[in-house]
CSV table of N, CA and C in Angstrom, one decimal:
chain,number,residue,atom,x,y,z
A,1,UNK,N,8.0,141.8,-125.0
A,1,UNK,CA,6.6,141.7,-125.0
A,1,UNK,C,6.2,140.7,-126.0
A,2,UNK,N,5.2,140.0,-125.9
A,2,UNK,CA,4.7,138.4,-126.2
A,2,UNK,C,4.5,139.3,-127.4
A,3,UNK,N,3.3,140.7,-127.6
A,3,UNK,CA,2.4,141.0,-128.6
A,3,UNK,C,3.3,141.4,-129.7
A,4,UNK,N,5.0,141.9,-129.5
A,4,UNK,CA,6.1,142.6,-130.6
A,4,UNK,C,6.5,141.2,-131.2
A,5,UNK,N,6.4,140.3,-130.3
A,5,UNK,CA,7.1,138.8,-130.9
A,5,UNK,C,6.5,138.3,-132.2
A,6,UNK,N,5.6,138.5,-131.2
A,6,UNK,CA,4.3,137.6,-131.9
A,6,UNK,C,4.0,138.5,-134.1
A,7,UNK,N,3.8,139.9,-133.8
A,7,UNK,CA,3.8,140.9,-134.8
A,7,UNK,C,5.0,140.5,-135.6
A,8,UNK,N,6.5,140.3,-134.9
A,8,UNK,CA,7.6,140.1,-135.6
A,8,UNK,C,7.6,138.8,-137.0
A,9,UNK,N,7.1,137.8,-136.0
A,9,UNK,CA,7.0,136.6,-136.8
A,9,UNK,C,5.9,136.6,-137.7
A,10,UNK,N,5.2,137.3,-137.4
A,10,UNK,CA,3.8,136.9,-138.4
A,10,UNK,C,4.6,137.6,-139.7
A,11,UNK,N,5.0,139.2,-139.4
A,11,UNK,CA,5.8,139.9,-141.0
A,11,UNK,C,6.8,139.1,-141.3
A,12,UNK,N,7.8,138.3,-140.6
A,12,UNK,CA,8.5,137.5,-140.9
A,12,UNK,C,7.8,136.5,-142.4
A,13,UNK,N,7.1,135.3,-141.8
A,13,UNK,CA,6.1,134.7,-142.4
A,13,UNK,C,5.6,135.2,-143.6
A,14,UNK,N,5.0,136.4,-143.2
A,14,UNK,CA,4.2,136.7,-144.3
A,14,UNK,C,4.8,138.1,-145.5
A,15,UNK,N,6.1,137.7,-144.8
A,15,UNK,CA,7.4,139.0,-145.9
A,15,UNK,C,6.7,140.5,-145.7
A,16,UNK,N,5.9,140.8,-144.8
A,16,UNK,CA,5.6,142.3,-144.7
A,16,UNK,C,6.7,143.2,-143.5
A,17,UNK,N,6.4,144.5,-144.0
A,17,UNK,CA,7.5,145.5,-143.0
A,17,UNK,C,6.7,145.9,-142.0
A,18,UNK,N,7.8,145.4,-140.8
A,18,UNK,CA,7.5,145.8,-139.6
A,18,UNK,C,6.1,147.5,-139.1
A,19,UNK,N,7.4,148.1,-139.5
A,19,UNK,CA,6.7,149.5,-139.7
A,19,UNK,C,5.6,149.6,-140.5
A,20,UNK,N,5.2,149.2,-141.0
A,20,UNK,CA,3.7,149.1,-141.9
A,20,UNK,C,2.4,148.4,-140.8
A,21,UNK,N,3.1,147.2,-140.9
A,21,UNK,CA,2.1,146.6,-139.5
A,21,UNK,C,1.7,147.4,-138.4
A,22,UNK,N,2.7,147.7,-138.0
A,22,UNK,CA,2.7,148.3,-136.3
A,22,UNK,C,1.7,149.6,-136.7
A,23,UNK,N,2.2,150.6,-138.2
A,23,UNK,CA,1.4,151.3,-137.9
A,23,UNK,C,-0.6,151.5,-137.8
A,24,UNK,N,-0.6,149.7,-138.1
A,24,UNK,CA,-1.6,149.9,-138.3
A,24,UNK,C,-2.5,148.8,-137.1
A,25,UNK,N,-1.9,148.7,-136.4
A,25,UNK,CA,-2.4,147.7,-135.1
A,25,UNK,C,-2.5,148.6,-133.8
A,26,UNK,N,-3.6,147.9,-133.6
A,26,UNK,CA,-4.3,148.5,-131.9
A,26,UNK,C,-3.7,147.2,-131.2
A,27,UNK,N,-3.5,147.0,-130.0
A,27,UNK,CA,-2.9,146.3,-129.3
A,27,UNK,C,-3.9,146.5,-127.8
A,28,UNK,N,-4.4,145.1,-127.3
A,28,UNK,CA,-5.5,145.1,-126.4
A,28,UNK,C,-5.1,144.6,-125.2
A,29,UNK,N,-4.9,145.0,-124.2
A,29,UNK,CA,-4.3,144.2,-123.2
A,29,UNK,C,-5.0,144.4,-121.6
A,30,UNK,N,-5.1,143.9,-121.1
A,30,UNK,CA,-5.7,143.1,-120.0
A,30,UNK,C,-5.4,144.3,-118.7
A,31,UNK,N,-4.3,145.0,-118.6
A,31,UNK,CA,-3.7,146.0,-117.4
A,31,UNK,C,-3.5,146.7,-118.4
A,32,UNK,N,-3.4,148.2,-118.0
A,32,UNK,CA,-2.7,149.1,-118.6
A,32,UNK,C,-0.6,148.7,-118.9
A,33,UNK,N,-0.2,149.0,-119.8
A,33,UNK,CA,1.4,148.7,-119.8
A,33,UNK,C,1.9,149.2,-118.9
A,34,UNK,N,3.2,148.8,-118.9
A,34,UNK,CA,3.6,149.4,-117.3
A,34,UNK,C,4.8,150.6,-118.9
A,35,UNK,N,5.4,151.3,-118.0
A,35,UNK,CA,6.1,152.5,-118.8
A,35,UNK,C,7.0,151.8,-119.7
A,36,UNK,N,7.9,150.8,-119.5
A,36,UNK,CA,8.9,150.6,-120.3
A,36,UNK,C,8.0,149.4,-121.7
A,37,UNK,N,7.0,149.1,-121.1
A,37,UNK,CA,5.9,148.7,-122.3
A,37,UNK,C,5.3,149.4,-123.3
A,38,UNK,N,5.2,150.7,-122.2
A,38,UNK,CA,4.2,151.5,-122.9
A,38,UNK,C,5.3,152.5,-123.7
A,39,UNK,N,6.8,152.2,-123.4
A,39,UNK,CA,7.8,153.2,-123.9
A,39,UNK,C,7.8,152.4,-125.7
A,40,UNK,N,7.8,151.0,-125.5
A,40,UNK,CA,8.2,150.2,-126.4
A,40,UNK,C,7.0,150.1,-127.9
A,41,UNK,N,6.0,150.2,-127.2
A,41,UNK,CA,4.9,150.2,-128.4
A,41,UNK,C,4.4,151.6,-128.7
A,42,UNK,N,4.4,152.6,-128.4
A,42,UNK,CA,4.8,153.8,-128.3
A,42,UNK,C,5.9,154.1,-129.7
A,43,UNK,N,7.4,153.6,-129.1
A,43,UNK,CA,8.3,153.6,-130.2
A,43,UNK,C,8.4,152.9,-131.7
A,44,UNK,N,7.3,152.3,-131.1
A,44,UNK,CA,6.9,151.7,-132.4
A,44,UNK,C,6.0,151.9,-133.5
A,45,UNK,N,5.4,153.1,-132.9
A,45,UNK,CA,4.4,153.7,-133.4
A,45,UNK,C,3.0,152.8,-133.7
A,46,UNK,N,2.7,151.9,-132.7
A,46,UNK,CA,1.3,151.1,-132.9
A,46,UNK,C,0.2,152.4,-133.4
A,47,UNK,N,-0.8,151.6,-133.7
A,47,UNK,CA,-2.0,152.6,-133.8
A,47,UNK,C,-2.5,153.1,-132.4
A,48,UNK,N,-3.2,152.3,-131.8
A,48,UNK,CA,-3.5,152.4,-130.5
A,48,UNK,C,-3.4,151.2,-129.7
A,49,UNK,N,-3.4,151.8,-127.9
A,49,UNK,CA,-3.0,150.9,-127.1
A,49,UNK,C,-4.6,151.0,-126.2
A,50,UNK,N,-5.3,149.8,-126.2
A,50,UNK,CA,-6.8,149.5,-125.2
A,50,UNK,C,-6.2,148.5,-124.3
A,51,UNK,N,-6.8,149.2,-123.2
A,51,UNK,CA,-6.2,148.4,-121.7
A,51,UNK,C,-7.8,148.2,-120.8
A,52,UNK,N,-7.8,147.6,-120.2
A,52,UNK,CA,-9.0,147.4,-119.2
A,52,UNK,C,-8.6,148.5,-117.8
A,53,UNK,N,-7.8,147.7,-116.8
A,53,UNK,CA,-7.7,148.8,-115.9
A,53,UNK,C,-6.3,149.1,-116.1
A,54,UNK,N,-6.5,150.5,-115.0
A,54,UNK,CA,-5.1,150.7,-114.6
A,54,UNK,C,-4.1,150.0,-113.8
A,55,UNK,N,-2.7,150.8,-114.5
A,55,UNK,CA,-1.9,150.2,-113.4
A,55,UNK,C,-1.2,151.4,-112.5
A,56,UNK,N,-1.7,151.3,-111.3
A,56,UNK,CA,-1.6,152.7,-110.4
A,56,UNK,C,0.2,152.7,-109.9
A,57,UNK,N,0.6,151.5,-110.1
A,57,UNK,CA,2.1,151.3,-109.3
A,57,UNK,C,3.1,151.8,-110.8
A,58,UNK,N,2.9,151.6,-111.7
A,58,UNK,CA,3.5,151.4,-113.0
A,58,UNK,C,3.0,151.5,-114.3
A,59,UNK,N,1.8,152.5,-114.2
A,59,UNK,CA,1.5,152.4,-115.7
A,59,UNK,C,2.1,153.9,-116.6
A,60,UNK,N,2.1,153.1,-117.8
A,60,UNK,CA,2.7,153.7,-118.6
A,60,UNK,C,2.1,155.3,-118.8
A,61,UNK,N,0.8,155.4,-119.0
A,61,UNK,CA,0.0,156.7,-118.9
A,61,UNK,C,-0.5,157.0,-117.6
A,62,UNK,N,-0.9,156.3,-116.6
A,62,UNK,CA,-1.4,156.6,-115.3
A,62,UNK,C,-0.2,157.4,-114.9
A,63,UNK,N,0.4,156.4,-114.4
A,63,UNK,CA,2.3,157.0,-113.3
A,63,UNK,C,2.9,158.5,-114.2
A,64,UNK,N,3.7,157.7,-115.3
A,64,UNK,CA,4.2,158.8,-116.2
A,64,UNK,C,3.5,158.5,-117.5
A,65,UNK,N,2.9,159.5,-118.2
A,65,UNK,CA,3.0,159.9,-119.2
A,65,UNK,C,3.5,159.7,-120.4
A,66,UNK,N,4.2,158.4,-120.8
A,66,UNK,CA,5.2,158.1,-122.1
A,66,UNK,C,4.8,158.9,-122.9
A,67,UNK,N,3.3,159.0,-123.5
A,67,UNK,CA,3.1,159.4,-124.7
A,67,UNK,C,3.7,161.0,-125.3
A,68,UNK,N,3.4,161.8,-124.2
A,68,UNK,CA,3.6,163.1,-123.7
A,68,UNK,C,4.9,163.4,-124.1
A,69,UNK,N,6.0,162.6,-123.1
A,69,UNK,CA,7.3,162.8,-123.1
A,69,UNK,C,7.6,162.4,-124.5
A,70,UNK,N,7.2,161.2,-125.2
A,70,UNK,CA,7.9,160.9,-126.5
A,70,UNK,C,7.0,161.5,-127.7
A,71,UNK,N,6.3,162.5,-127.4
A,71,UNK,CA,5.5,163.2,-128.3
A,71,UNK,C,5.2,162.5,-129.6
A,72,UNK,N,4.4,161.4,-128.9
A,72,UNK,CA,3.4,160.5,-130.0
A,72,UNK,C,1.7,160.8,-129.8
A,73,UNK,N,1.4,160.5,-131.0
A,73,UNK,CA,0.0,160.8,-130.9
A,73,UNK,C,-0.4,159.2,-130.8
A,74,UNK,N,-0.1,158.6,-130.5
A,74,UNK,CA,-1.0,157.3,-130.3
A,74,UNK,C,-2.0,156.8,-129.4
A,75,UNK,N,-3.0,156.4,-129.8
A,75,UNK,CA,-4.5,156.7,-129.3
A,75,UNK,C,-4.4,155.7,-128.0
A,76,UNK,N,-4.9,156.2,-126.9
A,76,UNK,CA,-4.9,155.2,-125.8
A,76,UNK,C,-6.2,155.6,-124.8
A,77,UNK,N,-6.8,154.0,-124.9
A,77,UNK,CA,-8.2,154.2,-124.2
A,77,UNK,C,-7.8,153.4,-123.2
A,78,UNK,N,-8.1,153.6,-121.9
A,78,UNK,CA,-8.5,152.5,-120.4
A,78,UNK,C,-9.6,152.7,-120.2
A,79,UNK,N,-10.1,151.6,-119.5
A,79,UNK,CA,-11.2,151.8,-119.0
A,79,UNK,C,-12.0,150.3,-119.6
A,80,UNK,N,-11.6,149.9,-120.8
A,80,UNK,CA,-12.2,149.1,-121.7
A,80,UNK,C,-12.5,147.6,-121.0
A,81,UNK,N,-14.2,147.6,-120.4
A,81,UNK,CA,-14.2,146.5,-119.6
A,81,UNK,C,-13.7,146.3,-118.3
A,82,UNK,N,-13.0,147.2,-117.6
A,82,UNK,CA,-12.5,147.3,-116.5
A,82,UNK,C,-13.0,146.4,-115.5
A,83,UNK,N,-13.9,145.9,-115.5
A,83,UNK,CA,-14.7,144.9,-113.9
A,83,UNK,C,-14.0,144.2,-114.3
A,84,UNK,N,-14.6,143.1,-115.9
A,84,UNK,CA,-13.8,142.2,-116.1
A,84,UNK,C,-12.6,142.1,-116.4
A,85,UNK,N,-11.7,142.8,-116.6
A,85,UNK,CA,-10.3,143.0,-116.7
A,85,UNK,C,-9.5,142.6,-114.9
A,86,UNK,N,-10.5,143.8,-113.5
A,86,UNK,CA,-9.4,143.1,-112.6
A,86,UNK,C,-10.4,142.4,-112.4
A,87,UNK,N,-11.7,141.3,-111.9
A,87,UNK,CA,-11.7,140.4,-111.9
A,87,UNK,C,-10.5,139.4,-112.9
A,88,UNK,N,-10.3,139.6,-113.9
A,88,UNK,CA,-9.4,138.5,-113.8
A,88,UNK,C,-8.0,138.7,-113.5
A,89,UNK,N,-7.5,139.9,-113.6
A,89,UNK,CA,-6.2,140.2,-112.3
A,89,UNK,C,-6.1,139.8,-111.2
A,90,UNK,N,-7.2,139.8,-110.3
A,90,UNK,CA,-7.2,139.3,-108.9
A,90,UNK,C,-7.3,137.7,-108.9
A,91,UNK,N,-8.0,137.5,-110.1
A,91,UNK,CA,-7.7,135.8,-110.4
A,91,UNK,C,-6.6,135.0,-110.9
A,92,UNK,N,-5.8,136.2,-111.5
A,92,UNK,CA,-4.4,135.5,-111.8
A,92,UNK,C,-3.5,135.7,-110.7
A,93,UNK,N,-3.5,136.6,-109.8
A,93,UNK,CA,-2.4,136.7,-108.7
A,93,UNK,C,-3.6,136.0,-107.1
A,94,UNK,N,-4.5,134.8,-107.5
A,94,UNK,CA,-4.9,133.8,-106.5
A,94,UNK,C,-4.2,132.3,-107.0
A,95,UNK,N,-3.8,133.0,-108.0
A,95,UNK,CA,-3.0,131.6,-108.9
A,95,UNK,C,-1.5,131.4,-107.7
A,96,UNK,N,-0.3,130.8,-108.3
A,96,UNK,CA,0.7,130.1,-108.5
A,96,UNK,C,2.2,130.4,-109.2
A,97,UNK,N,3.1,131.4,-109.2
A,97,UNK,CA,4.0,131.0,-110.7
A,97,UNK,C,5.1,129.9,-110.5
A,98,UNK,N,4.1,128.8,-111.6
A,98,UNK,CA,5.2,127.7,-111.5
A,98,UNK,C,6.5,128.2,-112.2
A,99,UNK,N,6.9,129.3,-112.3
A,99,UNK,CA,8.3,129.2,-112.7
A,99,UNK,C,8.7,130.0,-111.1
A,100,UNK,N,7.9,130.3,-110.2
A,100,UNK,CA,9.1,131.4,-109.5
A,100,UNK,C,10.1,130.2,-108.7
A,101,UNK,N,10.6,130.9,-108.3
A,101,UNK,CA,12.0,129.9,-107.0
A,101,UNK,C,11.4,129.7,-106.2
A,102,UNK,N,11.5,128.3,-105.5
A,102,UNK,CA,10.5,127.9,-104.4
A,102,UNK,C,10.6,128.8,-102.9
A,103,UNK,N,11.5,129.4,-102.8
A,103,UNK,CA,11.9,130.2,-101.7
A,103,UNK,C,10.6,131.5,-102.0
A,104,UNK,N,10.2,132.0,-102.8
A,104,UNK,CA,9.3,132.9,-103.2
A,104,UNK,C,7.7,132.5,-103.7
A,105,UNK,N,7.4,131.4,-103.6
A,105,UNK,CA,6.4,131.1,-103.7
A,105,UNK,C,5.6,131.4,-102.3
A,106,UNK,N,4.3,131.8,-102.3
A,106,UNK,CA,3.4,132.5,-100.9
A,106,UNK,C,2.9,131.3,-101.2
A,107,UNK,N,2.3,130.6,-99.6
A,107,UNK,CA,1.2,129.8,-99.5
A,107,UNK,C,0.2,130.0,-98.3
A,108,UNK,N,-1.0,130.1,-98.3
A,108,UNK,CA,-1.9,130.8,-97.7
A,108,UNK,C,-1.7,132.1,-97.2
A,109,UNK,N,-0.9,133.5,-98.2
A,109,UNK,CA,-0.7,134.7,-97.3
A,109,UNK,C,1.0,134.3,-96.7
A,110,UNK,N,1.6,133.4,-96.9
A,110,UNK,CA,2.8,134.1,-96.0
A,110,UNK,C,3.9,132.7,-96.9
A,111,UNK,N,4.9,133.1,-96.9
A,111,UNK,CA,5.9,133.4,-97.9
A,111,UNK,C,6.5,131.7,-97.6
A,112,UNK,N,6.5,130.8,-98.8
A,112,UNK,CA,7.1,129.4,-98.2
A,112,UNK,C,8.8,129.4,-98.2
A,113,UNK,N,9.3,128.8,-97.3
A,113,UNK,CA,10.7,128.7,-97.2
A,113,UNK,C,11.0,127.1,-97.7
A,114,UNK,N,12.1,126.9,-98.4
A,114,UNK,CA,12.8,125.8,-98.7
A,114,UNK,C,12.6,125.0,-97.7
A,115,UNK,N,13.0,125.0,-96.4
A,115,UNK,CA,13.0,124.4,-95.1
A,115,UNK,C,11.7,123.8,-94.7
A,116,UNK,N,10.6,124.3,-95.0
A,116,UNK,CA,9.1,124.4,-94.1
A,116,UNK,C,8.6,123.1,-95.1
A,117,UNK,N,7.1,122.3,-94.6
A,117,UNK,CA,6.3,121.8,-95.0
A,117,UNK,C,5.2,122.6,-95.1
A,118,UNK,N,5.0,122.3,-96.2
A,118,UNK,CA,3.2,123.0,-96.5
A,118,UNK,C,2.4,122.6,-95.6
């Protein structure tokens, strides 16, 4: 996850302990985590996790319950801003990923093959 990278380097930088940070950071993110996200900042004992919407296929508290199972008390709100949250989900999946393999790239609705012309 970009947000543990990112935490890592800053205490790196700024010579502070991981565990100190984490326990004291809320972490804000755009979808709810999917479980092995939500397993990961969880184990890390963040303060709290603020999500916009859910994630009904894979979220970490929607689907299963991480917190429950790993008997953490870590504060977790959804809901926060939710229009705008999937408004901009549905705007990022009208996008493009220029890294996927061209064989997997969709163009208007149906799936381009190496072979075909756009």
């Amino acid at each position: 996850m970009k947000c543990i990278d990112d935490v890592n380097e800053f205490c790196k930088n700024k010579n502070l302990a991981l565990n100190e940070v984490f326990s004291e950071l809320t972490v804000y993110v755009t979808v709810e985590p999917c479980i092995m996200c939500a397993a990961a900042l969880f184990d890390l004992k963040v303060k709290s996790v603020v999500y916009g919407c859910k994630n009904d296929r894979f979220g970490g508290e929607t689907v299963f319950n991480v917190a429950n199972v790993l008997k953490t008390i870590t504060c977790r709100k959804g809901g926060y801003r939710a229009d705008d949250a999937m408004n901009l989900l549905k705007l990022f999946y009208q996008g493009v990923n220029p890294s996927a393999p061209l064989s997997k790239v969709k163009v208007r609705g149906k799936k381009f093959h190496k072979n075909e012309n756009i």
